[in-house]
């Protein structure tokens, strides 16, 4: 029998050992792959967490809205992009922050970065509010107002709705001179994003431009509640209150605090702080100091229109003939700000420069003449037709220029609006009629404004009615109207010294008219009133 040369555990045993080693190797490779996958997933999770953390930090900093905060937000975003530059909403946020640094804080180096990040955000198809809002702002910055409006209309037709779009819409409407609609859009943005100060700040700025100082102060206050350290809101609140005739000490402290942080200030912020200082100097009747502060503001940022406006007011206060040109320069810089035109016209009129005042009003009419505004039921009318403040200011200027018929026509145009200023326009017309000796036409106008129950709002209307009644021998009724006028004037903040002069003037009129007994009664009654208000 043939013998086998196979040995136990020979070739088959060797194959088994090889198979075992191969299996071990395969298990090892799988383990390595699994370990690598786990490490990759852990790493990716760590990256994602860091990306989310940095994006959240950047958003929080951007909400605070000061230049230093915005720059720090970009630091966070740059670190994020080193980890992952494909985060589309981060690219949109970077575009938004750079746009704000460029347009609001005059950092020119931010312009190119804003456009670069915006292009990336659009390429990555970001759906964030920053992407769409920034696109509209960039169009506006290029002077493409109509394109920006069309872009926003298309988004609205698709149902897009967020505070950034509302803010962009407000800015488009403002550029078009549609101020009432812009005011509503600013309000929508501010209400929707009440935790973010930039929206209330923008709303307040627009209200201040319109001369609505009380409403502007409320908006700025809302911004400071949302972010107590918001520098522009603090400064603008101080300015609005100074325009209201209050807040001098607060303004002084605010300016000192902000200017002490110069390293944190952009040129517009420094200029606004110096503008507040100029307004404070004017409130203290120091026009030379106001001129100096306004000059410093314009050196910091030549486009600070409030500084131009305050400079013009200071020149007028000094009786400088350059006030007219200074006001015209201010309105050229901020063409859709009624405050600059209307208040400028008042200041020039009171400085006996009626022609300069009329030039300002003509410039105002040029800006707003072709603007159309909604009139209900799908209709539109010219903005000037509905602008009672313009017609009232025009009537007052025409009076200064001794153009009485033109003044009456302007007052009638103001009355036709039937707006909140109707009473003032009606009083102005009645006072002009009185000055022309037309008491018969003036009396019914004044009677409507001066109900005997004292509910009329204009103290000057009660005084005018008192003069008319005295001239017609109705002294008892005249005294009643004069007395209500004094009370109303006190309620509206008139000083005790002025009230005392008014009371003494009525007493003299009564004596000059032979009403000695009534003069004594008048003095007794008004002395009691003046003691209550601190005038005696």
XYZ file of C-alpha atoms in Angstrom:
536
model
C 0.000 0.000 0.000
C 1.382 3.245 -1.034
C 2.386 5.455 1.700
C 1.383 9.107 1.884
C 3.967 11.786 2.380
C 1.328 14.070 3.943
C 1.988 14.944 7.534
C -0.608 15.735 10.143
C -1.309 19.415 10.187
C 0.580 19.836 6.905
C -0.781 21.938 4.048
C -4.350 22.036 5.369
C -3.135 23.197 8.768
C -0.998 25.920 7.114
C -3.978 27.132 5.120
C -5.994 27.355 8.317
C -3.358 29.472 9.975
C -3.233 31.741 6.943
C -7.009 32.088 6.910
C -6.948 32.950 10.577
C -4.285 35.577 10.043
C -6.260 37.013 7.110
C -9.360 37.215 9.213
C -7.481 39.008 11.907
C -6.141 41.462 9.365
C -9.636 42.055 7.972
C -11.009 42.587 11.435
C -8.190 45.001 12.115
C -8.865 46.890 8.907
C -12.558 47.101 9.704
C -11.725 48.302 13.193
C -9.402 50.920 11.753
C -12.073 52.002 9.311
C -14.668 52.140 12.048
C -12.302 54.074 14.293
C -11.567 56.450 11.464
C -15.260 56.881 10.757
C -15.993 57.466 14.409
C -13.118 59.943 14.657
C -14.365 61.681 11.507
C -17.890 61.872 12.828
C -16.652 63.110 16.183
C -14.506 65.687 14.414
C -17.360 66.761 12.165
C -19.643 67.028 15.152
C -17.051 69.125 16.929
C -16.669 71.341 13.857
C -20.426 71.693 13.524
C -20.746 72.634 17.180
C -17.981 75.218 16.845
C -19.548 76.583 13.654
C -22.910 76.917 15.385
C -21.307 78.495 18.452
C -19.429 81.049 16.381
C -22.486 81.854 14.234
C -24.569 82.375 17.363
C -21.876 84.620 18.867
C -21.624 86.630 15.641
C -25.386 87.159 15.556
C -25.438 88.296 19.178
C -22.641 90.786 18.511
C -24.319 92.082 15.357
C -27.500 92.747 17.319
C -25.606 95.074 19.674
C -24.836 97.136 16.559
C -21.955 99.346 17.754
C -18.944 99.470 15.387
C -16.719 97.530 17.814
C -19.407 94.861 18.146
C -19.792 94.571 14.386
C -16.037 94.204 13.924
C -15.927 91.497 16.603
C -18.799 89.733 14.847
C -16.609 89.572 11.741
C -13.798 88.066 13.801
C -16.163 85.267 14.815
C -17.319 84.802 11.231
C -13.778 84.705 9.853
C -12.931 81.972 12.358
C -16.085 80.137 11.274
C -15.099 80.320 7.600
C -11.733 78.665 8.390
C -13.763 75.698 9.571
C -16.425 75.765 6.863
C -16.847 78.511 4.289
C -19.971 76.882 2.848
C -22.285 77.970 5.665
C -24.661 80.032 3.587
C -26.378 81.960 6.378
C -22.999 82.883 7.840
C -22.010 84.305 4.455
C -25.264 86.312 4.410
C -24.637 87.606 7.930
C -21.090 88.616 6.963
C -22.509 90.535 4.004
C -25.009 92.299 6.265
C -22.423 93.249 8.902
C -19.942 94.544 6.329
C -22.690 96.530 4.611
C -23.571 98.198 7.905
C -19.936 99.026 8.602
C -19.617 100.482 5.113
C -22.856 102.468 4.829
C -23.672 103.342 8.439
C -20.192 103.694 9.902
C -18.270 104.843 6.840
C -15.692 102.057 6.835
C -14.770 101.982 3.112
C -12.721 98.792 3.372
C -15.937 96.919 4.231
C -17.522 97.574 0.824
C -15.590 94.943 -1.126
C -16.086 92.363 1.616
C -19.816 93.102 1.722
C -20.147 92.427 -1.990
C -17.936 89.325 -1.821
C -19.925 87.723 0.993
C -23.211 88.706 -0.636
C -22.160 86.952 -3.843
C -21.251 83.819 -1.843
C -24.556 83.918 0.067
C -26.500 84.123 -3.182
C -24.424 81.386 -4.817
C -25.094 79.136 -1.820
C -28.798 80.096 -1.988
C -29.107 81.456 1.541
C -32.730 82.060 2.463
C -31.993 84.329 5.422
C -33.355 87.829 5.843
C -29.800 89.168 5.735
C -29.301 87.963 2.175
C -32.417 89.692 0.803
C -32.160 92.817 2.931
C -28.510 93.334 1.982
C -29.262 92.903 -1.720
C -31.837 95.703 -1.516
C -29.458 97.950 0.440
C -26.694 97.436 -2.114
C -29.070 98.437 -4.896
C -29.978 101.572 -2.959
C -26.311 102.373 -2.388
C -25.811 102.236 -6.156
C -28.705 104.682 -6.658
C -30.928 101.968 -8.136
C -34.018 102.859 -6.119
C -36.516 101.572 -8.680
C -34.714 98.237 -8.969
C -34.649 97.903 -5.197
C -38.377 98.622 -5.015
C -39.153 96.058 -7.717
C -36.959 93.462 -5.998
C -38.793 93.918 -2.700
C -42.194 93.835 -4.396
C -41.323 90.491 -5.996
C -40.279 89.079 -2.631
C -43.492 90.313 -1.018
C -45.511 88.699 -3.809
C -43.838 85.402 -2.867
C -44.914 85.859 0.753
C -41.525 86.945 2.115
C -41.882 88.877 5.358
C -39.268 89.733 7.983
C -37.901 92.818 9.789
C -34.912 93.172 7.459
C -37.167 93.372 4.421
C -39.439 95.853 6.217
C -36.391 97.992 7.017
C -35.204 97.851 3.409
C -38.715 98.759 2.230
C -38.754 101.747 4.588
C -35.424 102.937 3.227
C -36.678 102.641 -0.361
C -39.843 104.590 0.473
C -37.761 107.228 2.231
C -35.548 107.626 -0.822
C -38.687 108.130 -2.902
C -40.039 110.784 -0.537
C -43.045 108.695 0.516
C -42.592 109.576 4.152
C -45.890 108.420 5.665
C -45.535 104.960 4.109
C -41.883 104.811 5.164
C -42.930 105.653 8.718
C -45.294 102.660 8.702
C -42.623 100.319 7.342
C -40.116 101.465 9.968
C -42.741 100.820 12.631
C -43.377 97.288 11.321
C -39.665 96.503 11.391
C -39.251 97.916 14.886
C -42.237 96.045 16.280
C -41.221 92.740 14.720
C -37.604 92.982 15.947
C -38.147 94.785 19.233
C -35.108 93.109 20.824
C -32.756 94.595 18.220
C -31.954 98.295 18.697
C -31.034 99.077 15.090
C -34.670 98.938 13.959
C -36.003 101.320 16.606
C -32.975 103.541 15.996
C -33.741 103.716 12.265
C -37.389 104.453 13.037
C -36.396 107.242 15.421
C -34.017 108.766 12.879
C -36.804 108.950 10.296
C -39.201 110.505 12.809
C -36.562 113.049 13.817
C -36.071 113.937 10.154
C -39.776 114.734 9.977
C -39.586 116.957 13.038
C -41.722 114.552 15.077
C -39.418 114.894 18.054
C -41.655 113.374 20.738
C -42.268 110.227 18.691
C -38.587 110.085 17.747
C -37.584 110.246 21.410
C -39.902 107.321 22.168
C -38.324 105.245 19.397
C -34.789 106.058 20.560
C -35.778 105.195 24.120
C -37.069 101.847 22.890
C -33.681 101.216 21.261
C -31.821 102.025 24.467
C -34.106 99.713 26.447
C -33.257 96.893 24.035
C -29.536 97.728 24.244
C -28.525 100.298 26.887
C -25.051 100.546 25.345
C -26.217 101.414 21.820
C -24.187 104.567 21.194
C -26.129 106.121 18.326
C -29.476 105.588 20.042
C -28.169 107.254 23.219
C -26.873 110.237 21.274
C -29.979 110.545 19.108
C -32.232 110.365 22.170
C -30.272 113.235 23.711
C -30.608 115.237 20.482
C -34.354 114.631 20.208
C -34.893 115.756 23.794
C -32.838 118.902 23.227
C -35.045 119.669 20.219
C -37.995 119.280 22.588
C -36.426 121.831 24.930
C -35.499 119.353 27.674
C -32.703 117.048 28.772
C -29.753 119.432 28.851
C -27.940 117.798 31.757
C -28.553 114.314 30.388
C -27.196 115.414 26.990
C -24.063 116.831 28.589
C -23.361 113.551 30.403
C -24.088 111.438 27.328
C -21.731 113.427 25.106
C -18.941 113.310 27.684
C -19.334 109.546 28.134
C -19.406 108.771 24.402
C -16.499 111.033 23.445
C -14.400 109.467 26.207
C -14.637 106.203 24.210
C -13.168 107.657 21.020
C -11.401 104.440 20.023
C -14.834 102.793 19.697
C -16.340 105.551 17.548
C -16.798 105.580 13.800
C -16.723 108.993 12.050
C -20.560 109.254 11.963
C -20.825 108.435 15.670
C -18.216 111.011 16.628
C -19.953 113.578 14.432
C -23.326 112.827 16.027
C -21.830 113.260 19.514
C -20.399 116.642 18.512
C -23.746 117.587 16.947
C -25.427 116.925 20.287
C -22.826 119.201 21.864
C -23.746 121.897 19.301
C -27.460 121.487 20.048
C -26.720 121.752 23.757
C -24.801 124.999 23.196
C -27.744 126.419 21.242
C -30.148 125.402 24.007
C -27.924 127.400 26.374
C -27.930 130.352 23.938
C -24.229 130.049 23.128
C -24.180 130.228 19.313
C -20.399 130.647 19.085
C -19.836 127.382 20.953
C -22.517 125.746 18.814
C -20.671 126.831 15.666
C -17.405 125.438 16.994
C -18.974 122.075 17.891
C -20.780 121.843 14.543
C -17.506 122.563 12.777
C -15.786 119.747 14.681
C -18.648 117.407 13.781
C -18.327 118.218 10.086
C -14.560 117.732 10.264
C -15.188 114.245 11.632
C -17.871 113.413 9.064
C -18.858 116.001 6.416
C -22.197 114.276 5.708
C -23.566 114.781 9.254
C -26.640 116.740 8.218
C -27.640 117.501 11.793
C -24.342 119.366 12.200
C -25.082 121.344 9.025
C -28.550 122.149 10.334
C -27.275 123.221 13.750
C -24.542 125.306 12.139
C -27.207 127.151 10.140
C -29.297 127.733 13.251
C -26.272 129.070 15.120
C -25.486 131.490 12.270
C -29.083 132.714 12.277
C -28.943 133.155 16.058
C -25.905 135.407 15.579
C -27.631 137.355 12.807
C -25.101 136.112 10.259
C -26.119 136.558 6.613
C -24.594 133.144 5.862
C -27.473 131.375 7.604
C -29.515 131.135 4.402
C -26.784 129.348 2.452
C -26.057 127.145 5.452
C -29.675 125.946 5.579
C -29.658 125.319 1.836
C -26.487 123.236 2.250
C -28.175 121.207 4.999
C -31.257 120.354 2.935
C -29.102 119.422 -0.030
C -27.385 116.828 2.138
C -30.658 115.312 3.429
C -33.245 116.097 0.765
C -36.169 114.153 2.279
C -35.944 115.540 5.843
C -38.842 118.000 6.380
C -37.369 119.208 9.683
C -34.497 120.917 7.904
C -36.758 122.795 5.492
C -39.663 123.716 7.733
C -37.704 124.570 10.858
C -35.125 126.331 8.708
C -37.857 128.429 7.111
C -39.201 129.341 10.544
C -35.757 130.362 11.801
C -35.047 132.482 8.713
C -38.509 134.063 8.853
C -37.969 135.041 12.480
C -34.561 136.424 11.480
C -36.385 138.669 8.949
C -35.058 136.732 5.953
C -38.396 135.956 4.344
C -36.830 135.498 0.915
C -34.419 132.904 2.298
C -37.286 131.132 4.032
C -39.218 131.053 0.762
C -36.182 129.595 -1.019
C -36.142 126.725 1.474
C -39.845 126.069 0.938
C -39.415 126.155 -2.829
C -36.622 123.582 -2.480
C -38.968 121.464 -0.356
C -41.699 121.694 -2.989
C -39.234 120.684 -5.703
C -38.362 117.474 -3.815
C -41.940 116.449 -2.988
C -43.978 117.926 -5.845
C -43.972 114.761 -7.967
C -44.358 112.337 -5.072
C -47.690 110.512 -5.063
C -49.247 109.106 -1.898
C -52.270 106.816 -1.313
C -55.609 108.591 -0.893
C -57.900 105.597 -0.304
C -59.980 103.468 -2.648
C -56.975 102.845 -4.857
C -56.467 106.526 -5.586
C -53.324 108.631 -5.253
C -52.770 112.346 -4.765
C -49.751 114.595 -4.774
C -47.846 114.585 -1.484
C -47.879 118.401 -1.313
C -51.679 118.467 -1.504
C -51.804 116.533 1.769
C -48.912 118.355 3.456
C -50.549 120.804 5.851
C -47.255 121.645 7.550
C -45.843 122.865 4.255
C -48.872 125.071 3.510
C -48.922 126.475 7.028
C -45.207 127.315 6.831
C -45.732 128.859 3.403
C -48.566 131.025 4.708
C -46.392 132.292 7.559
C -43.565 133.142 5.162
C -45.947 134.965 2.839
C -47.131 137.022 5.790
C -43.526 137.962 6.542
C -43.173 139.071 2.902
C -46.397 141.131 3.222
C -48.147 138.975 0.639
C -51.407 138.614 2.528
C -53.537 137.125 -0.251
C -50.939 134.434 -0.938
C -50.804 133.731 2.799
C -54.576 133.300 3.002
C -54.489 130.963 0.020
C -51.788 128.872 1.700
C -53.757 128.707 4.961
C -56.824 127.569 3.055
C -54.749 124.829 1.420
C -53.618 123.729 4.879
C -57.204 123.715 6.168
C -58.351 121.644 3.184
C -56.125 118.773 4.319
C -58.221 118.421 7.504
C -55.256 116.986 9.351
C -53.902 117.186 12.875
C -52.635 120.722 12.272
C -56.008 122.101 11.244
C -56.461 124.137 14.445
C -53.117 125.891 13.999
C -53.851 126.706 10.370
C -57.275 128.029 11.333
C -55.744 130.218 14.029
C -53.124 131.546 11.590
C -55.836 132.489 9.112
C -57.933 134.169 11.821
C -54.928 136.127 13.116
C -54.145 137.350 9.594
C -57.757 138.426 9.099
C -57.621 140.280 12.423
C -54.443 142.073 11.352
C -56.289 143.214 8.223
C -59.215 144.513 10.274
C -61.631 141.823 9.122
C -63.089 140.952 12.533
C -66.331 139.666 11.049
C -64.513 136.888 9.176
C -62.047 136.176 11.988
C -64.578 135.820 14.800
C -66.290 132.568 13.699
C -62.899 130.980 13.053
C -61.689 131.891 16.543
C -65.004 130.954 18.166
C -64.614 127.406 16.866
C -61.131 127.223 18.401
C -62.040 128.770 21.761
C -65.064 127.048 23.316
C -66.134 128.730 26.558
C -65.718 125.484 28.487
C -61.956 125.891 28.010
C -61.347 122.729 25.975
C -59.549 124.500 23.141
C -55.901 123.514 22.676
C -54.314 126.776 21.503
C -53.645 129.446 24.150
C -52.835 131.971 21.429
C -56.314 131.475 19.955
C -57.886 132.335 23.331
C -55.676 135.427 23.546
C -56.657 136.502 20.028
C -60.328 136.024 20.850
C -59.821 138.065 24.019
C -58.365 140.941 21.968
C -61.234 140.754 19.505
C -63.855 140.789 22.270
C -62.132 143.761 23.961
C -62.167 145.657 20.669
C -65.918 145.086 20.453
C -66.530 146.151 24.070
C -67.240 142.663 25.396
C -64.801 142.925 28.307
C -66.240 140.255 30.624
C -66.156 137.599 27.898
C -62.768 138.835 26.790
C -61.359 138.423 30.312
C -62.711 134.893 30.430
C -60.910 134.013 27.198
C -57.692 135.663 28.329
C -57.820 133.712 31.592
C -58.303 130.368 29.824
C -55.416 131.295 27.531
C -53.135 131.860 30.526
C -54.107 128.492 31.992
C -53.511 126.708 28.686
C -50.150 128.450 28.250
C -49.089 127.281 31.711
C -50.115 123.702 30.922
C -48.017 123.807 27.763
C -44.896 124.865 29.640
C -44.885 128.655 29.388
C -42.660 130.261 32.006
C -44.190 132.094 34.993
C -42.395 135.285 33.903
C -44.104 135.253 30.502
C -47.472 134.505 32.131
C -47.003 137.470 34.453
C -46.261 139.776 31.508
C -49.354 138.562 29.674
C -51.555 139.161 32.749
C -50.116 142.657 33.227
C -50.786 143.478 29.570
C -54.468 142.547 29.909
C -54.725 144.628 33.082
C -53.294 147.624 31.208
C -55.733 147.142 28.321
C -58.630 147.151 30.758
C -57.435 150.327 32.455
C -56.813 152.031 29.107
C -60.384 151.155 28.155
C -61.789 152.694 31.362
C -62.583 149.311 32.942
C -60.901 150.054 36.270
C -63.107 147.845 38.451
C -62.754 144.937 36.044
C -58.979 145.521 35.988
C -58.876 145.103 39.779
C -60.914 141.892 39.581
C -58.655 140.633 36.780
C -55.537 141.322 38.845
C -56.979 139.555 41.873
C -57.894 136.444 39.867
C -54.647 136.260 37.908
C -52.492 136.922 40.970
C -54.030 133.831 42.548
C -53.236 131.819 39.394
C -49.688 133.146 39.238
C -49.054 132.267 42.864
C -50.064 128.690 42.086
C -47.594 128.472 39.196
C -44.768 130.329 40.899
C -45.088 133.604 39.015
C -45.480 135.725 42.161
